[in-house]
Amino acid sequence: GDASTEWVTQGDGDTAYITFELRSEANVVSVGFHSRTMGSSAQIYVYLVEVGDFVTECSLPDAKRSYTCKIGDRIGSRVKFMAMLTSGGNVGASDISINGCLSDEIITRPSAPPSPPPTYVLPPTYVPTVSCDRDEKAVITSRCTVDSDCLVKVRSHLPFCPETGLPLCSCYASSSRDPFDECEGQDGDLCREVKCANSCENLKAVCYQPNESSFPRCEVQYSSDSELNSIAEYQQVYDETLPVAN
């Protein structure tokens, strides 16, 4: 591209985004992003990158150069960059790169483990005065009695110190009887809200009891007839040895 030009928004701040349509489906392994800045404003600190149905979070230590964010082998023909945490104003980028291989052949989608919980790199003005243990401490267990108690939701809020291992923008089963607080008791700058793609597409929530010694809970399940009785692969299974987040 032309190094003398930039992508600039009109005061979009944390809601800024830009989408690239590739000429064919591609195997994307990493992206590069160089945030523009106007000193006290217009700088992006944290952004989301979406490739196909995969979404992950990337951080930018500063606006001095482009930083690479590795995302594994992700297949898609559209790549979207979404600002998540900025200093506000006319945010944008001096340079954006998408790294991988274009292909006109059918690409076999690789199986991948769930994305790990995101790690925040916050600007100095937002650094919390609390310590944070980032190890996963619990899984979400939503109690239920019938299927109508359960519903699928996309996690669009994440606190600075999450106590659960549920990744941002992932699909989970919630309960109308026992709803999960995505902010986990935190608010303000310690709990960020983002716009996520619909990761719950073709999924539903059911009331499920693994065995007679455990209580029924809401679980994510495929909604297609061919996989009607198959619990979604990335849905975390309740572990009796772990504490439970209500």
JSON list of N, CA and C in Angstrom, two decimals, residues 61-129:
[
{"chain": "A", "resi": 61, "resn": "PRO", "atom": "N", "xyz": [1.02, -2.53, 22.05]},
{"chain": "A", "resi": 61, "resn": "PRO", "atom": "CA", "xyz": [1.75, -1.84, 23.14]},
{"chain": "A", "resi": 61, "resn": "PRO", "atom": "C", "xyz": [1.89, -0.34, 22.91]},
{"chain": "A", "resi": 62, "resn": "ASP", "atom": "N", "xyz": [2.03, 0.07, 21.64]},
{"chain": "A", "resi": 62, "resn": "ASP", "atom": "CA", "xyz": [2.21, 1.49, 21.33]},
{"chain": "A", "resi": 62, "resn": "ASP", "atom": "C", "xyz": [1.87, 1.71, 19.86]},
{"chain": "A", "resi": 63, "resn": "ALA", "atom": "N", "xyz": [2.02, 2.95, 19.41]},
{"chain": "A", "resi": 63, "resn": "ALA", "atom": "CA", "xyz": [1.72, 3.30, 18.01]},
{"chain": "A", "resi": 63, "resn": "ALA", "atom": "C", "xyz": [3.00, 3.60, 17.24]},
{"chain": "A", "resi": 64, "resn": "LYS", "atom": "N", "xyz": [4.13, 3.04, 17.68]},
{"chain": "A", "resi": 64, "resn": "LYS", "atom": "CA", "xyz": [5.41, 3.33, 17.04]},
{"chain": "A", "resi": 64, "resn": "LYS", "atom": "C", "xyz": [5.65, 2.49, 15.79]},
{"chain": "A", "resi": 65, "resn": "ARG", "atom": "N", "xyz": [5.03, 1.29, 15.73]},
{"chain": "A", "resi": 65, "resn": "ARG", "atom": "CA", "xyz": [5.27, 0.40, 14.60]},
{"chain": "A", "resi": 65, "resn": "ARG", "atom": "C", "xyz": [4.12, -0.61, 14.50]},
{"chain": "A", "resi": 66, "resn": "SER", "atom": "N", "xyz": [4.17, -1.45, 13.48]},
{"chain": "A", "resi": 66, "resn": "SER", "atom": "CA", "xyz": [3.17, -2.50, 13.30]},
{"chain": "A", "resi": 66, "resn": "SER", "atom": "C", "xyz": [3.50, -3.69, 14.20]},
{"chain": "A", "resi": 67, "resn": "TYR", "atom": "N", "xyz": [2.47, -4.29, 14.82]},
{"chain": "A", "resi": 67, "resn": "TYR", "atom": "CA", "xyz": [2.64, -5.46, 15.67]},
{"chain": "A", "resi": 67, "resn": "TYR", "atom": "C", "xyz": [1.87, -6.64, 15.08]},
{"chain": "A", "resi": 68, "resn": "THR", "atom": "N", "xyz": [2.53, -7.82, 15.05]},
{"chain": "A", "resi": 68, "resn": "THR", "atom": "CA", "xyz": [1.93, -9.02, 14.50]},
{"chain": "A", "resi": 68, "resn": "THR", "atom": "C", "xyz": [1.11, -9.75, 15.56]},
{"chain": "A", "resi": 69, "resn": "CYS", "atom": "N", "xyz": [-0.06, -10.22, 15.17]},
{"chain": "A", "resi": 69, "resn": "CYS", "atom": "CA", "xyz": [-0.92, -11.02, 16.05]},
{"chain": "A", "resi": 69, "resn": "CYS", "atom": "C", "xyz": [-1.16, -12.37, 15.38]},
{"chain": "A", "resi": 70, "resn": "LYS", "atom": "N", "xyz": [-0.62, -13.44, 15.97]},
{"chain": "A", "resi": 70, "resn": "LYS", "atom": "CA", "xyz": [-0.79, -14.78, 15.40]},
{"chain": "A", "resi": 70, "resn": "LYS", "atom": "C", "xyz": [-2.16, -15.34, 15.78]},
{"chain": "A", "resi": 71, "resn": "ILE", "atom": "N", "xyz": [-2.88, -15.87, 14.79]},
{"chain": "A", "resi": 71, "resn": "ILE", "atom": "CA", "xyz": [-4.24, -16.38, 15.04]},
{"chain": "A", "resi": 71, "resn": "ILE", "atom": "C", "xyz": [-4.40, -17.84, 14.66]},
{"chain": "A", "resi": 72, "resn": "GLY", "atom": "N", "xyz": [-3.29, -18.53, 14.28]},
{"chain": "A", "resi": 72, "resn": "GLY", "atom": "CA", "xyz": [-3.38, -19.93, 13.88]},
{"chain": "A", "resi": 72, "resn": "GLY", "atom": "C", "xyz": [-3.85, -20.04, 12.44]},
{"chain": "A", "resi": 73, "resn": "ASP", "atom": "N", "xyz": [-4.29, -21.21, 12.05]},
{"chain": "A", "resi": 73, "resn": "ASP", "atom": "CA", "xyz": [-4.78, -21.44, 10.68]},
{"chain": "A", "resi": 73, "resn": "ASP", "atom": "C", "xyz": [-6.28, -21.19, 10.64]},
{"chain": "A", "resi": 74, "resn": "ARG", "atom": "N", "xyz": [-6.69, -20.04, 10.11]},
{"chain": "A", "resi": 74, "resn": "ARG", "atom": "CA", "xyz": [-8.11, -19.67, 10.05]},
{"chain": "A", "resi": 74, "resn": "ARG", "atom": "C", "xyz": [-8.52, -19.49, 8.59]},
{"chain": "A", "resi": 75, "resn": "ILE", "atom": "N", "xyz": [-9.66, -20.06, 8.23]},
{"chain": "A", "resi": 75, "resn": "ILE", "atom": "CA", "xyz": [-10.11, -20.05, 6.85]},
{"chain": "A", "resi": 75, "resn": "ILE", "atom": "C", "xyz": [-11.23, -19.03, 6.67]},
{"chain": "A", "resi": 76, "resn": "GLY", "atom": "N", "xyz": [-11.12, -18.20, 5.61]},
{"chain": "A", "resi": 76, "resn": "GLY", "atom": "CA", "xyz": [-12.17, -17.24, 5.33]},
{"chain": "A", "resi": 76, "resn": "GLY", "atom": "C", "xyz": [-11.82, -16.36, 4.14]},
{"chain": "A", "resi": 77, "resn": "SER", "atom": "N", "xyz": [-12.81, -15.69, 3.59]},
{"chain": "A", "resi": 77, "resn": "SER", "atom": "CA", "xyz": [-12.59, -14.76, 2.49]},
{"chain": "A", "resi": 77, "resn": "SER", "atom": "C", "xyz": [-12.82, -13.32, 2.93]},
{"chain": "A", "resi": 78, "resn": "ARG", "atom": "N", "xyz": [-13.16, -13.12, 4.21]},
{"chain": "A", "resi": 78, "resn": "ARG", "atom": "CA", "xyz": [-13.40, -11.78, 4.75]},
{"chain": "A", "resi": 78, "resn": "ARG", "atom": "C", "xyz": [-12.66, -11.65, 6.08]},
{"chain": "A", "resi": 79, "resn": "VAL", "atom": "N", "xyz": [-11.92, -10.56, 6.24]},
{"chain": "A", "resi": 79, "resn": "VAL", "atom": "CA", "xyz": [-11.19, -10.29, 7.48]},
{"chain": "A", "resi": 79, "resn": "VAL", "atom": "C", "xyz": [-11.64, -8.94, 8.01]},
{"chain": "A", "resi": 80, "resn": "LYS", "atom": "N", "xyz": [-12.11, -8.92, 9.26]},
{"chain": "A", "resi": 80, "resn": "LYS", "atom": "CA", "xyz": [-12.65, -7.70, 9.85]},
{"chain": "A", "resi": 80, "resn": "LYS", "atom": "C", "xyz": [-11.83, -7.32, 11.09]},
{"chain": "A", "resi": 81, "resn": "PHE", "atom": "N", "xyz": [-11.45, -6.06, 11.18]},
{"chain": "A", "resi": 81, "resn": "PHE", "atom": "CA", "xyz": [-10.74, -5.52, 12.34]},
{"chain": "A", "resi": 81, "resn": "PHE", "atom": "C", "xyz": [-11.69, -4.58, 13.08]},
{"chain": "A", "resi": 82, "resn": "MET", "atom": "N", "xyz": [-11.85, -4.80, 14.40]},
{"chain": "A", "resi": 82, "resn": "MET", "atom": "CA", "xyz": [-12.80, -4.00, 15.20]},
{"chain": "A", "resi": 82, "resn": "MET", "atom": "C", "xyz": [-12.09, -3.44, 16.43]},
{"chain": "A", "resi": 83, "resn": "ALA", "atom": "N", "xyz": [-12.11, -2.13, 16.58]},
{"chain": "A", "resi": 83, "resn": "ALA", "atom": "CA", "xyz": [-11.50, -1.50, 17.76]},
{"chain": "A", "resi": 83, "resn": "ALA", "atom": "C", "xyz": [-12.27, -1.90, 19.00]},
{"chain": "A", "resi": 84, "resn": "MET", "atom": "N", "xyz": [-11.53, -2.20, 20.08]},
{"chain": "A", "resi": 84, "resn": "MET", "atom": "CA", "xyz": [-12.17, -2.59, 21.34]},
{"chain": "A", "resi": 84, "resn": "MET", "atom": "C", "xyz": [-11.84, -1.60, 22.46]},
{"chain": "A", "resi": 85, "resn": "LEU", "atom": "N", "xyz": [-10.59, -1.18, 22.52]},
{"chain": "A", "resi": 85, "resn": "LEU", "atom": "CA", "xyz": [-10.17, -0.23, 23.56]},
{"chain": "A", "resi": 85, "resn": "LEU", "atom": "C", "xyz": [-9.28, 0.82, 22.91]},
{"chain": "A", "resi": 86, "resn": "THR", "atom": "N", "xyz": [-9.69, 2.10, 22.96]},
{"chain": "A", "resi": 86, "resn": "THR", "atom": "CA", "xyz": [-8.98, 3.18, 22.30]},
{"chain": "A", "resi": 86, "resn": "THR", "atom": "C", "xyz": [-8.90, 4.40, 23.22]},
{"chain": "A", "resi": 87, "resn": "SER", "atom": "N", "xyz": [-8.17, 5.41, 22.76]},
{"chain": "A", "resi": 87, "resn": "SER", "atom": "CA", "xyz": [-8.15, 6.69, 23.48]},
{"chain": "A", "resi": 87, "resn": "SER", "atom": "C", "xyz": [-9.19, 7.65, 22.90]},
{"chain": "A", "resi": 88, "resn": "GLY", "atom": "N", "xyz": [-10.07, 7.12, 22.01]},
{"chain": "A", "resi": 88, "resn": "GLY", "atom": "CA", "xyz": [-11.16, 7.92, 21.46]},
{"chain": "A", "resi": 88, "resn": "GLY", "atom": "C", "xyz": [-10.72, 8.77, 20.28]},
{"chain": "A", "resi": 89, "resn": "GLY", "atom": "N", "xyz": [-11.70, 9.38, 19.64]},
{"chain": "A", "resi": 89, "resn": "GLY", "atom": "CA", "xyz": [-11.40, 10.29, 18.53]},
{"chain": "A", "resi": 89, "resn": "GLY", "atom": "C", "xyz": [-11.32, 9.59, 17.19]},
{"chain": "A", "resi": 90, "resn": "ASN", "atom": "N", "xyz": [-10.54, 10.18, 16.28]},
{"chain": "A", "resi": 90, "resn": "ASN", "atom": "CA", "xyz": [-10.43, 9.70, 14.90]},
{"chain": "A", "resi": 90, "resn": "ASN", "atom": "C", "xyz": [-9.44, 8.55, 14.80]},
{"chain": "A", "resi": 91, "resn": "VAL", "atom": "N", "xyz": [-9.79, 7.42, 15.41]},
{"chain": "A", "resi": 91, "resn": "VAL", "atom": "CA", "xyz": [-8.88, 6.28, 15.41]},
{"chain": "A", "resi": 91, "resn": "VAL", "atom": "C", "xyz": [-8.74, 5.71, 14.01]},
{"chain": "A", "resi": 92, "resn": "GLY", "atom": "N", "xyz": [-7.71, 4.89, 13.81]},
{"chain": "A", "resi": 92, "resn": "GLY", "atom": "CA", "xyz": [-7.48, 4.27, 12.52]},
{"chain": "A", "resi": 92, "resn": "GLY", "atom": "C", "xyz": [-6.15, 3.54, 12.53]},
{"chain": "A", "resi": 93, "resn": "ALA", "atom": "N", "xyz": [-5.57, 3.37, 11.34]},
{"chain": "A", "resi": 93, "resn": "ALA", "atom": "CA", "xyz": [-4.33, 2.60, 11.23]},
{"chain": "A", "resi": 93, "resn": "ALA", "atom": "C", "xyz": [-3.42, 3.21, 10.17]},
{"chain": "A", "resi": 94, "resn": "SER", "atom": "N", "xyz": [-2.11, 3.17, 10.46]},
{"chain": "A", "resi": 94, "resn": "SER", "atom": "CA", "xyz": [-1.12, 3.58, 9.47]},
{"chain": "A", "resi": 94, "resn": "SER", "atom": "C", "xyz": [-0.81, 2.44, 8.51]},
{"chain": "A", "resi": 95, "resn": "ASP", "atom": "N", "xyz": [-0.95, 1.21, 9.01]},
{"chain": "A", "resi": 95, "resn": "ASP", "atom": "CA", "xyz": [-0.67, 0.05, 8.17]},
{"chain": "A", "resi": 95, "resn": "ASP", "atom": "C", "xyz": [-1.42, -1.17, 8.72]},
{"chain": "A", "resi": 96, "resn": "ILE", "atom": "N", "xyz": [-1.99, -1.98, 7.83]},
{"chain": "A", "resi": 96, "resn": "ILE", "atom": "CA", "xyz": [-2.66, -3.23, 8.19]},
{"chain": "A", "resi": 96, "resn": "ILE", "atom": "C", "xyz": [-2.18, -4.30, 7.22]},
{"chain": "A", "resi": 97, "resn": "SER", "atom": "N", "xyz": [-1.82, -5.48, 7.76]},
{"chain": "A", "resi": 97, "resn": "SER", "atom": "CA", "xyz": [-1.41, -6.59, 6.89]},
{"chain": "A", "resi": 97, "resn": "SER", "atom": "C", "xyz": [-2.17, -7.85, 7.26]},
{"chain": "A", "resi": 98, "resn": "ILE", "atom": "N", "xyz": [-2.46, -8.67, 6.26]},
{"chain": "A", "resi": 98, "resn": "ILE", "atom": "CA", "xyz": [-3.14, -9.96, 6.44]},
{"chain": "A", "resi": 98, "resn": "ILE", "atom": "C", "xyz": [-2.21, -11.01, 5.85]},
{"chain": "A", "resi": 99, "resn": "ASN", "atom": "N", "xyz": [-1.75, -11.94, 6.67]},
{"chain": "A", "resi": 99, "resn": "ASN", "atom": "CA", "xyz": [-0.70, -12.88, 6.26]},
{"chain": "A", "resi": 99, "resn": "ASN", "atom": "C", "xyz": [-1.24, -14.29, 6.15]},
{"chain": "A", "resi": 100, "resn": "GLY", "atom": "N", "xyz": [-0.99, -14.95, 5.02]},
{"chain": "A", "resi": 100, "resn": "GLY", "atom": "CA", "xyz": [-1.46, -16.30, 4.80]},
{"chain": "A", "resi": 100, "resn": "GLY", "atom": "C", "xyz": [-1.38, -16.66, 3.33]},
{"chain": "A", "resi": 101, "resn": "CYS", "atom": "N", "xyz": [-2.20, -17.61, 2.92]},
{"chain": "A", "resi": 101, "resn": "CYS", "atom": "CA", "xyz": [-2.18, -18.09, 1.54]},
{"chain": "A", "resi": 101, "resn": "CYS", "atom": "C", "xyz": [-3.58, -18.06, 0.94]},
{"chain": "A", "resi": 102, "resn": "LEU", "atom": "N", "xyz": [-3.72, -17.42, -0.24]},
{"chain": "A", "resi": 102, "resn": "LEU", "atom": "CA", "xyz": [-4.96, -17.48, -0.99]},
{"chain": "A", "resi": 102, "resn": "LEU", "atom": "C", "xyz": [-5.04, -18.82, -1.70]},
{"chain": "A", "resi": 103, "resn": "SER", "atom": "N", "xyz": [-6.24, -19.31, -1.90]},
{"chain": "A", "resi": 103, "resn": "SER", "atom": "CA", "xyz": [-6.41, -20.60, -2.57]},
{"chain": "A", "resi": 103, "resn": "SER", "atom": "C", "xyz": [-7.72, -20.62, -3.33]},
{"chain": "A", "resi": 104, "resn": "ASP", "atom": "N", "xyz": [-7.69, -21.14, -4.57]},
{"chain": "A", "resi": 104, "resn": "ASP", "atom": "CA", "xyz": [-8.90, -21.33, -5.35]},
{"chain": "A", "resi": 104, "resn": "ASP", "atom": "C", "xyz": [-9.42, -22.76, -5.21]},
{"chain": "A", "resi": 105, "resn": "GLU", "atom": "N", "xyz": [-8.71, -23.57, -4.41]},
{"chain": "A", "resi": 105, "resn": "GLU", "atom": "CA", "xyz": [-9.13, -24.94, -4.19]},
{"chain": "A", "resi": 105, "resn": "GLU", "atom": "C", "xyz": [-9.94, -25.01, -2.90]},
{"chain": "A", "resi": 106, "resn": "ILE", "atom": "N", "xyz": [-10.62, -26.14, -2.71]},
{"chain": "A", "resi": 106, "resn": "ILE", "atom": "CA", "xyz": [-11.38, -26.35, -1.48]},
{"chain": "A", "resi": 106, "resn": "ILE", "atom": "C", "xyz": [-10.41, -26.55, -0.34]},
{"chain": "A", "resi": 107, "resn": "ILE", "atom": "N", "xyz": [-10.56, -25.79, 0.69]},
{"chain": "A", "resi": 107, "resn": "ILE", "atom": "CA", "xyz": [-9.67, -25.87, 1.84]},
{"chain": "A", "resi": 107, "resn": "ILE", "atom": "C", "xyz": [-10.36, -26.65, 2.95]},
{"chain": "A", "resi": 108, "resn": "THR", "atom": "N", "xyz": [-9.68, -27.65, 3.47]},
{"chain": "A", "resi": 108, "resn": "THR", "atom": "CA", "xyz": [-10.23, -28.42, 4.59]},
{"chain": "A", "resi": 108, "resn": "THR", "atom": "C", "xyz": [-10.05, -27.61, 5.86]},
{"chain": "A", "resi": 109, "resn": "ARG", "atom": "N", "xyz": [-11.15, -27.31, 6.51]},
{"chain": "A", "resi": 109, "resn": "ARG", "atom": "CA", "xyz": [-11.08, -26.49, 7.72]},
{"chain": "A", "resi": 109, "resn": "ARG", "atom": "C", "xyz": [-10.44, -27.29, 8.84]},
{"chain": "A", "resi": 110, "resn": "PRO", "atom": "N", "xyz": [-9.37, -26.78, 9.43]},
{"chain": "A", "resi": 110, "resn": "PRO", "atom": "CA", "xyz": [-8.72, -27.51, 10.53]},
{"chain": "A", "resi": 110, "resn": "PRO", "atom": "C", "xyz": [-9.53, -27.42, 11.81]},
{"chain": "A", "resi": 111, "resn": "SER", "atom": "N", "xyz": [-9.46, -28.48, 12.59]},
{"chain": "A", "resi": 111, "resn": "SER", "atom": "CA", "xyz": [-10.10, -28.43, 13.90]},
{"chain": "A", "resi": 111, "resn": "SER", "atom": "C", "xyz": [-9.18, -27.65, 14.83]},
{"chain": "A", "resi": 112, "resn": "ALA", "atom": "N", "xyz": [-9.74, -26.86, 15.69]},
{"chain": "A", "resi": 112, "resn": "ALA", "atom": "CA", "xyz": [-8.93, -26.01, 16.58]},
{"chain": "A", "resi": 112, "resn": "ALA", "atom": "C", "xyz": [-9.55, -26.01, 17.97]},
{"chain": "A", "resi": 113, "resn": "PRO", "atom": "N", "xyz": [-8.72, -25.95, 18.99]},
{"chain": "A", "resi": 113, "resn": "PRO", "atom": "CA", "xyz": [-9.24, -25.87, 20.35]},
{"chain": "A", "resi": 113, "resn": "PRO", "atom": "C", "xyz": [-9.86, -24.52, 20.60]},
{"chain": "A", "resi": 114, "resn": "PRO", "atom": "N", "xyz": [-10.68, -24.39, 21.64]},
{"chain": "A", "resi": 114, "resn": "PRO", "atom": "CA", "xyz": [-11.28, -23.09, 21.96]},
{"chain": "A", "resi": 114, "resn": "PRO", "atom": "C", "xyz": [-10.20, -22.04, 22.21]},
{"chain": "A", "resi": 115, "resn": "SER", "atom": "N", "xyz": [-10.50, -20.80, 21.87]},
{"chain": "A", "resi": 115, "resn": "SER", "atom": "CA", "xyz": [-9.56, -19.72, 22.11]},
{"chain": "A", "resi": 115, "resn": "SER", "atom": "C", "xyz": [-9.37, -19.52, 23.61]},
{"chain": "A", "resi": 116, "resn": "PRO", "atom": "N", "xyz": [-8.15, -19.26, 24.05]},
{"chain": "A", "resi": 116, "resn": "PRO", "atom": "CA", "xyz": [-7.93, -19.01, 25.48]},
{"chain": "A", "resi": 116, "resn": "PRO", "atom": "C", "xyz": [-8.54, -17.68, 25.89]},
{"chain": "A", "resi": 117, "resn": "PRO", "atom": "N", "xyz": [-8.81, -17.50, 27.18]},
{"chain": "A", "resi": 117, "resn": "PRO", "atom": "CA", "xyz": [-9.33, -16.20, 27.64]},
{"chain": "A", "resi": 117, "resn": "PRO", "atom": "C", "xyz": [-8.38, -15.09, 27.24]},
{"chain": "A", "resi": 118, "resn": "PRO", "atom": "N", "xyz": [-8.88, -13.93, 26.76]},
{"chain": "A", "resi": 118, "resn": "PRO", "atom": "CA", "xyz": [-8.00, -12.86, 26.29]},
{"chain": "A", "resi": 118, "resn": "PRO", "atom": "C", "xyz": [-7.21, -12.22, 27.43]},
{"chain": "A", "resi": 119, "resn": "THR", "atom": "N", "xyz": [-6.01, -11.75, 27.10]},
{"chain": "A", "resi": 119, "resn": "THR", "atom": "CA", "xyz": [-5.17, -11.03, 28.05]},
{"chain": "A", "resi": 119, "resn": "THR", "atom": "C", "xyz": [-5.18, -9.56, 27.67]},
{"chain": "A", "resi": 120, "resn": "TYR", "atom": "N", "xyz": [-5.59, -8.70, 28.58]},
{"chain": "A", "resi": 120, "resn": "TYR", "atom": "CA", "xyz": [-5.70, -7.28, 28.31]},
{"chain": "A", "resi": 120, "resn": "TYR", "atom": "C", "xyz": [-4.36, -6.58, 28.49]},
{"chain": "A", "resi": 121, "resn": "VAL", "atom": "N", "xyz": [-4.01, -5.68, 27.55]},
{"chain": "A", "resi": 121, "resn": "VAL", "atom": "CA", "xyz": [-2.91, -4.74, 27.72]},
{"chain": "A", "resi": 121, "resn": "VAL", "atom": "C", "xyz": [-3.54, -3.36, 27.69]},
{"chain": "A", "resi": 122, "resn": "LEU", "atom": "N", "xyz": [-3.69, -2.73, 28.84]},
{"chain": "A", "resi": 122, "resn": "LEU", "atom": "CA", "xyz": [-4.41, -1.48, 28.97]},
{"chain": "A", "resi": 122, "resn": "LEU", "atom": "C", "xyz": [-3.46, -0.29, 28.95]},
{"chain": "A", "resi": 123, "resn": "PRO", "atom": "N", "xyz": [-3.92, 0.87, 28.45]},
{"chain": "A", "resi": 123, "resn": "PRO", "atom": "CA", "xyz": [-3.09, 2.09, 28.50]},
{"chain": "A", "resi": 123, "resn": "PRO", "atom": "C", "xyz": [-2.93, 2.55, 29.94]},
{"chain": "A", "resi": 124, "resn": "PRO", "atom": "N", "xyz": [-1.92, 3.35, 30.21]},
{"chain": "A", "resi": 124, "resn": "PRO", "atom": "CA", "xyz": [-1.64, 3.77, 31.60]},
{"chain": "A", "resi": 124, "resn": "PRO", "atom": "C", "xyz": [-2.83, 4.37, 32.32]},
{"chain": "A", "resi": 125, "resn": "THR", "atom": "N", "xyz": [-3.71, 5.11, 31.60]},
{"chain": "A", "resi": 125, "resn": "THR", "atom": "CA", "xyz": [-4.82, 5.78, 32.28]},
{"chain": "A", "resi": 125, "resn": "THR", "atom": "C", "xyz": [-5.90, 4.80, 32.73]},
{"chain": "A", "resi": 126, "resn": "TYR", "atom": "N", "xyz": [-5.82, 3.53, 32.26]},
{"chain": "A", "resi": 126, "resn": "TYR", "atom": "CA", "xyz": [-6.85, 2.56, 32.62]},
{"chain": "A", "resi": 126, "resn": "TYR", "atom": "C", "xyz": [-6.32, 1.43, 33.50]},
{"chain": "A", "resi": 127, "resn": "VAL", "atom": "N", "xyz": [-5.04, 1.49, 33.90]},
{"chain": "A", "resi": 127, "resn": "VAL", "atom": "CA", "xyz": [-4.46, 0.39, 34.66]},
{"chain": "A", "resi": 127, "resn": "VAL", "atom": "C", "xyz": [-5.15, 0.27, 36.02]},
{"chain": "A", "resi": 128, "resn": "PRO", "atom": "N", "xyz": [-5.82, -0.88, 36.31]},
{"chain": "A", "resi": 128, "resn": "PRO", "atom": "CA", "xyz": [-6.52, -1.03, 37.60]},
{"chain": "A", "resi": 128, "resn": "PRO", "atom": "C", "xyz": [-5.52, -1.17, 38.74]},
{"chain": "A", "resi": 129, "resn": "THR", "atom": "N", "xyz": [-5.95, -0.79, 39.92]},
{"chain": "A", "resi": 129, "resn": "THR", "atom": "CA", "xyz": [-5.10, -0.91, 41.11]},
{"chain": "A", "resi": 129, "resn": "THR", "atom": "C", "xyz": [-5.45, -2.19, 41.84]}
]
